[in-house]
PDB file of C-alpha atoms in Angstrom:
ATOM      1  CA  UNK A 231     -18.578   6.699 -45.501  1.00 50.00           C
ATOM      2  CA  UNK A 232     -17.057   7.916 -42.216  1.00 52.00           C
ATOM      3  CA  UNK A 233     -13.921  10.053 -42.560  1.00 57.00           C
ATOM      4  CA  UNK A 234     -10.777   8.344 -41.217  1.00 61.00           C
ATOM      5  CA  UNK A 235     -10.125  10.962 -38.514  1.00 56.00           C
ATOM      6  CA  UNK A 236     -13.527  10.096 -36.943  1.00 57.00           C
ATOM      7  CA  UNK A 237     -12.542   6.435 -36.858  1.00 58.00           C
ATOM      8  CA  UNK A 238      -9.204   7.359 -35.288  1.00 61.00           C
ATOM      9  CA  UNK A 239     -10.745   9.557 -32.574  1.00 62.00           C
ATOM     10  CA  UNK A 240     -13.489   7.020 -31.870  1.00 63.00           C
ATOM     11  CA  UNK A 241     -10.745   4.410 -31.399  1.00 61.00           C
ATOM     12  CA  UNK A 242      -8.776   6.766 -29.085  1.00 61.00           C
ATOM     13  CA  UNK A 243     -11.917   7.584 -27.093  1.00 61.00           C
ATOM     14  CA  UNK A 244     -12.729   3.900 -26.674  1.00 62.00           C
ATOM     15  CA  UNK A 245      -9.170   3.190 -25.428  1.00 62.00           C
ATOM     16  CA  UNK A 246      -9.359   6.152 -23.028  1.00 57.00           C
ATOM     17  CA  UNK A 247     -12.719   4.927 -21.683  1.00 52.00           C
ATOM     18  CA  UNK A 248     -11.316   1.415 -21.144  1.00 52.00           C
ATOM     19  CA  UNK A 249      -8.269   2.778 -19.328  1.00 53.00           C
ATOM     20  CA  UNK A 250     -10.454   5.051 -17.191  1.00 50.00           C
ATOM     21  CA  UNK A 251     -12.734   2.115 -16.369  1.00 48.00           C
ATOM     22  CA  UNK A 252      -9.731   0.028 -15.271  1.00 48.00           C
ATOM     23  CA  UNK A 253      -8.422   2.860 -13.086  1.00 53.00           C
ATOM     24  CA  UNK A 254     -11.806   3.510 -11.465  1.00 54.00           C
ATOM     25  CA  UNK A 255     -12.568  -0.101 -10.605  1.00 59.00           C
ATOM     26  CA  UNK A 256      -9.101  -1.229  -9.551  1.00 81.00           C
ATOM     27  CA  UNK A 257      -8.068  -0.780  -5.940  1.00 92.00           C
ATOM     28  CA  UNK A 258      -4.673  -0.467  -4.345  1.00 95.00           C
ATOM     29  CA  UNK A 259      -4.563  -2.191  -0.982  1.00 96.00           C
ATOM     30  CA  UNK A 260      -2.083  -1.542   1.806  1.00 97.00           C
ATOM     31  CA  UNK A 261      -1.510  -4.885   3.516  1.00 98.00           C
ATOM     32  CA  UNK A 262       0.378  -4.866   6.843  1.00 98.00           C
ATOM     33  CA  UNK A 263       1.932  -8.043   8.301  1.00 98.00           C
ATOM     34  CA  UNK A 264       4.100  -8.500  11.368  1.00 97.00           C
ATOM     35  CA  UNK A 265       5.257 -10.524  14.304  1.00 97.00           C
ATOM     36  CA  UNK A 266       3.113  -9.975  17.407  1.00 96.00           C
ATOM     37  CA  UNK A 267       0.555  -7.196  17.282  1.00 96.00           C
ATOM     38  CA  UNK A 268       2.561  -4.549  15.418  1.00 97.00           C
ATOM     39  CA  UNK A 269       0.506  -4.772  12.188  1.00 96.00           C
ATOM     40  CA  UNK A 270      -2.929  -4.601  13.874  1.00 96.00           C
ATOM     41  CA  UNK A 271      -1.633  -1.762  16.068  1.00 96.00           C
ATOM     42  CA  UNK A 272      -0.360   0.138  13.055  1.00 96.00           C
ATOM     43  CA  UNK A 273      -3.683  -0.542  11.301  1.00 96.00           C
ATOM     44  CA  UNK A 274      -5.427   1.045  14.291  1.00 96.00           C
ATOM     45  CA  UNK A 275      -3.108   4.075  14.181  1.00 96.00           C
ATOM     46  CA  UNK A 276      -3.725   4.456  10.425  1.00 95.00           C
ATOM     47  CA  UNK A 277      -7.474   4.406  11.084  1.00 95.00           C
ATOM     48  CA  UNK A 278      -7.010   7.276  13.529  1.00 95.00           C
ATOM     49  CA  UNK A 279      -4.892   9.296  11.095  1.00 94.00           C
ATOM     50  CA  UNK A 280      -6.365   8.412   7.680  1.00 93.00           C
ATOM     51  CA  UNK A 281      -9.980   7.671   8.553  1.00 90.00           C
ATOM     52  CA  UNK A 282     -11.978   4.856  10.132  1.00 91.00           C
ATOM     53  CA  UNK A 283     -13.500   2.005   8.146  1.00 89.00           C
ATOM     54  CA  UNK A 284     -11.132   2.080   5.191  1.00 91.00           C
ATOM     55  CA  UNK A 285     -11.428  -1.129   3.186  1.00 92.00           C
ATOM     56  CA  UNK A 286      -8.097  -0.479   1.455  1.00 95.00           C
ATOM     57  CA  UNK A 287      -6.065  -1.179   4.612  1.00 96.00           C
ATOM     58  CA  UNK A 288      -5.804  -4.782   5.761  1.00 97.00           C
ATOM     59  CA  UNK A 289      -3.599  -6.426   8.362  1.00 97.00           C
ATOM     60  CA  UNK A 290      -2.778  -9.651  10.101  1.00 97.00           C
ATOM     61  CA  UNK A 291      -0.030 -10.843  12.383  1.00 96.00           C
ATOM     62  CA  UNK A 292       1.860 -13.943  13.379  1.00 96.00           C
ATOM     63  CA  UNK A 293       1.045 -14.250  17.069  1.00 95.00           C
ATOM     64  CA  UNK A 294       3.308 -15.971  19.572  1.00 95.00           C
ATOM     65  CA  UNK A 295       2.705 -19.724  19.394  1.00 95.00           C
ATOM     66  CA  UNK A 296       0.668 -19.521  16.155  1.00 96.00           C
ATOM     67  CA  UNK A 297       1.515 -22.101  13.512  1.00 95.00           C
ATOM     68  CA  UNK A 298       2.498 -21.066  10.014  1.00 94.00           C
ATOM     69  CA  UNK A 299      -0.542 -22.871   8.532  1.00 96.00           C
ATOM     70  CA  UNK A 300      -2.909 -20.847  10.724  1.00 96.00           C
ATOM     71  CA  UNK A 301      -1.115 -17.633   9.831  1.00 97.00           C
ATOM     72  CA  UNK A 302      -1.207 -18.500   6.093  1.00 97.00           C
ATOM     73  CA  UNK A 303      -4.964 -19.104   6.388  1.00 97.00           C
ATOM     74  CA  UNK A 304      -5.343 -15.662   8.027  1.00 97.00           C
ATOM     75  CA  UNK A 305      -3.481 -14.137   5.078  1.00 97.00           C
ATOM     76  CA  UNK A 306      -5.804 -15.948   2.644  1.00 97.00           C
ATOM     77  CA  UNK A 307      -8.839 -14.531   4.463  1.00 97.00           C
ATOM     78  CA  UNK A 308      -7.373 -11.030   4.332  1.00 96.00           C
ATOM     79  CA  UNK A 309      -6.754 -11.112   0.595  1.00 96.00           C
ATOM     80  CA  UNK A 310      -9.975 -12.944  -0.329  1.00 95.00           C
ATOM     81  CA  UNK A 311     -11.649  -9.616  -1.219  1.00 92.00           C
ATOM     82  CA  UNK A 312      -8.823  -8.598  -3.577  1.00 94.00           C
ATOM     83  CA  UNK A 313      -9.328  -9.223  -7.296  1.00 92.00           C
ATOM     84  CA  UNK A 314      -6.689  -9.912  -9.935  1.00 88.00           C
ATOM     85  CA  UNK A 315      -7.118  -6.363 -11.271  1.00 90.00           C
ATOM     86  CA  UNK A 316      -6.245  -4.846  -7.888  1.00 94.00           C
ATOM     87  CA  UNK A 317      -2.766  -4.020  -6.605  1.00 95.00           C
ATOM     88  CA  UNK A 318      -1.228  -4.822  -3.229  1.00 96.00           C
ATOM     89  CA  UNK A 319       1.428  -2.864  -1.375  1.00 96.00           C
ATOM     90  CA  UNK A 320       2.635  -5.394   1.197  1.00 97.00           C
ATOM     91  CA  UNK A 321       4.499  -4.072   4.230  1.00 97.00           C
ATOM     92  CA  UNK A 322       6.239  -6.348   6.709  1.00 96.00           C
ATOM     93  CA  UNK A 323       7.917  -5.522   9.977  1.00 95.00           C
ATOM     94  CA  UNK A 324      11.149  -7.309   9.000  1.00 95.00           C
ATOM     95  CA  UNK A 325      12.548  -7.859   5.519  1.00 93.00           C
ATOM     96  CA  UNK A 326      12.805 -11.620   5.137  1.00 92.00           C
ATOM     97  CA  UNK A 327      10.783 -12.312   8.288  1.00 94.00           C
ATOM     98  CA  UNK A 328       8.305 -15.203   8.464  1.00 95.00           C
ATOM     99  CA  UNK A 329       5.155 -13.030   8.308  1.00 97.00           C
ATOM    100  CA  UNK A 330       6.355 -11.238   5.179  1.00 97.00           C
ATOM    101  CA  UNK A 331       7.655 -14.322   3.361  1.00 97.00           C
ATOM    102  CA  UNK A 332       4.562 -16.373   4.224  1.00 97.00           C
ATOM    103  CA  UNK A 333       2.261 -13.567   3.039  1.00 97.00           C
ATOM    104  CA  UNK A 334       4.280 -13.265  -0.184  1.00 97.00           C
ATOM    105  CA  UNK A 335       3.988 -17.030  -0.750  1.00 97.00           C
ATOM    106  CA  UNK A 336       0.206 -16.968  -0.232  1.00 97.00           C
ATOM    107  CA  UNK A 337      -0.117 -13.991  -2.584  1.00 97.00           C
ATOM    108  CA  UNK A 338       1.963 -15.900  -5.150  1.00 96.00           C
ATOM    109  CA  UNK A 339      -0.288 -18.970  -4.766  1.00 95.00           C
ATOM    110  CA  UNK A 340      -3.286 -16.777  -5.566  1.00 94.00           C
ATOM    111  CA  UNK A 341      -1.569 -15.452  -8.719  1.00 94.00           C
ATOM    112  CA  UNK A 342      -1.411 -11.894  -7.384  1.00 94.00           C
ATOM    113  CA  UNK A 343       2.367 -11.532  -7.074  1.00 95.00           C
ATOM    114  CA  UNK A 344       2.804  -9.625 -10.382  1.00 94.00           C
ATOM    115  CA  UNK A 345       0.570  -6.838  -9.012  1.00 94.00           C
ATOM    116  CA  UNK A 346       2.216  -6.791  -5.576  1.00 96.00           C
ATOM    117  CA  UNK A 347       5.038  -4.621  -4.264  1.00 95.00           C
ATOM    118  CA  UNK A 348       6.737  -5.960  -1.134  1.00 96.00           C
ATOM    119  CA  UNK A 349       8.514  -3.741   1.387  1.00 95.00           C
ATOM    120  CA  UNK A 350      10.225  -4.985   4.548  1.00 94.00           C
ATOM    121  CA  UNK A 351      10.853  -2.675   7.483  1.00 92.00           C
ATOM    122  CA  UNK A 352       7.648  -0.686   7.875  1.00 92.00           C
ATOM    123  CA  UNK A 353       7.087   2.329  10.071  1.00 92.00           C
ATOM    124  CA  UNK A 354       4.060   4.558  10.637  1.00 92.00           C
ATOM    125  CA  UNK A 355       5.133   7.495   8.413  1.00 91.00           C
ATOM    126  CA  UNK A 356       5.821   5.039   5.583  1.00 92.00           C
ATOM    127  CA  UNK A 357       2.453   3.291   5.919  1.00 94.00           C
ATOM    128  CA  UNK A 358       0.557   6.577   6.337  1.00 94.00           C
ATOM    129  CA  UNK A 359       2.109   8.087   3.208  1.00 93.00           C
ATOM    130  CA  UNK A 360       1.285   4.896   1.295  1.00 94.00           C
ATOM    131  CA  UNK A 361      -2.364   5.053   2.363  1.00 95.00           C
ATOM    132  CA  UNK A 362      -2.741   8.753   1.591  1.00 93.00           C
ATOM    133  CA  UNK A 363      -0.756   8.856  -1.670  1.00 92.00           C
ATOM    134  CA  UNK A 364      -1.370   5.444  -3.306  1.00 93.00           C
ATOM    135  CA  UNK A 365      -4.243   6.638  -5.482  1.00 91.00           C
ATOM    136  CA  UNK A 366      -2.499   9.787  -6.669  1.00 90.00           C
ATOM    137  CA  UNK A 367       0.474   8.291  -8.504  1.00 89.00           C
ATOM    138  CA  UNK A 368       1.847   5.311 -10.340  1.00 90.00           C
ATOM    139  CA  UNK A 369       2.862   2.478  -7.995  1.00 90.00           C
ATOM    140  CA  UNK A 370       6.525   2.477  -9.071  1.00 91.00           C
ATOM    141  CA  UNK A 371       6.812   6.227  -8.433  1.00 92.00           C
ATOM    142  CA  UNK A 372       4.976   5.809  -5.135  1.00 92.00           C
ATOM    143  CA  UNK A 373       7.420   3.164  -3.906  1.00 92.00           C
ATOM    144  CA  UNK A 374      10.427   5.303  -4.831  1.00 92.00           C
ATOM    145  CA  UNK A 375       8.929   8.238  -2.948  1.00 92.00           C
ATOM    146  CA  UNK A 376       7.959   6.097   0.056  1.00 91.00           C
ATOM    147  CA  UNK A 377      11.368   4.503   0.530  1.00 90.00           C
ATOM    148  CA  UNK A 378      13.109   7.867   0.283  1.00 90.00           C
ATOM    149  CA  UNK A 379      10.634   9.494   2.657  1.00 88.00           C
ATOM    150  CA  UNK A 380      10.831   6.615   5.159  1.00 86.00           C
ATOM    151  CA  UNK A 381      14.614   6.953   5.354  1.00 86.00           C
ATOM    152  CA  UNK A 382      14.270  10.684   5.993  1.00 86.00           C
ATOM    153  CA  UNK A 383      11.739  10.121   8.792  1.00 83.00           C
ATOM    154  CA  UNK A 384      14.202   8.163  10.933  1.00 84.00           C
ATOM    155  CA  UNK A 385      15.788  10.787  13.152  1.00 84.00           C
ATOM    156  CA  UNK A 386      17.252  11.126  16.582  1.00 88.00           C
ATOM    157  CA  UNK A 387      15.094  13.269  18.808  1.00 86.00           C
ATOM    158  CA  UNK A 388      17.050  15.397  21.288  1.00 89.00           C
ATOM    159  CA  UNK A 389      15.598  17.386  24.127  1.00 90.00           C
ATOM    160  CA  UNK A 390      17.648  20.437  24.886  1.00 87.00           C
ATOM    161  CA  UNK A 391      17.353  22.008  28.297  1.00 82.00           C
ATOM    162  CA  UNK A 392      17.718  25.727  27.739  1.00 78.00           C
ATOM    163  CA  UNK A 393      17.299  26.682  31.376  1.00 74.00           C
ATOM    164  CA  UNK A 394      20.623  27.474  32.927  1.00 68.00           C
ATOM    165  CA  UNK A 395      21.265  27.494  36.603  1.00 64.00           C
ATOM    166  CA  UNK A 396      22.136  30.897  37.919  1.00 62.00           C
ATOM    167  CA  UNK A 397      25.511  31.206  39.506  1.00 58.00           C
ATOM    168  CA  UNK A 398      25.324  32.004  43.205  1.00 57.00           C
TER     169      UNK A 398
END
């Protein structure tokens, strides 16, 4: 007969292995959407700053004159690689804007909304921190940190001319 503490630790080890397996094989995607070419441009900037060829950054945009059905199909193509175990951090250029709401609706249709966090009003420091930090912390803690950090990154930049003209 196996002592009960062996059964307990075998059970704990099995649970730990399952949790580790879930963490290893689940991805967190940063999904950028916007009006015009802001999202693809930001995607390009993120590739420069965080590394080329990252599969965890995806983007699409609602171009001028593009219909909502075409845009929704582009969103579907972007998220086709994402599984139900994965998480999505969805950034839109405007909170409540058509690109963000359409993307959220498509994500909901695919049954992925429970594992999606939606943020309107993206900027490059916010997106860069999300890409670099998303795998190091819990998503809820990440979002709290990102929103706080994004607010702190908005600053007025003043150029001060320290050269003074000499009096003649």
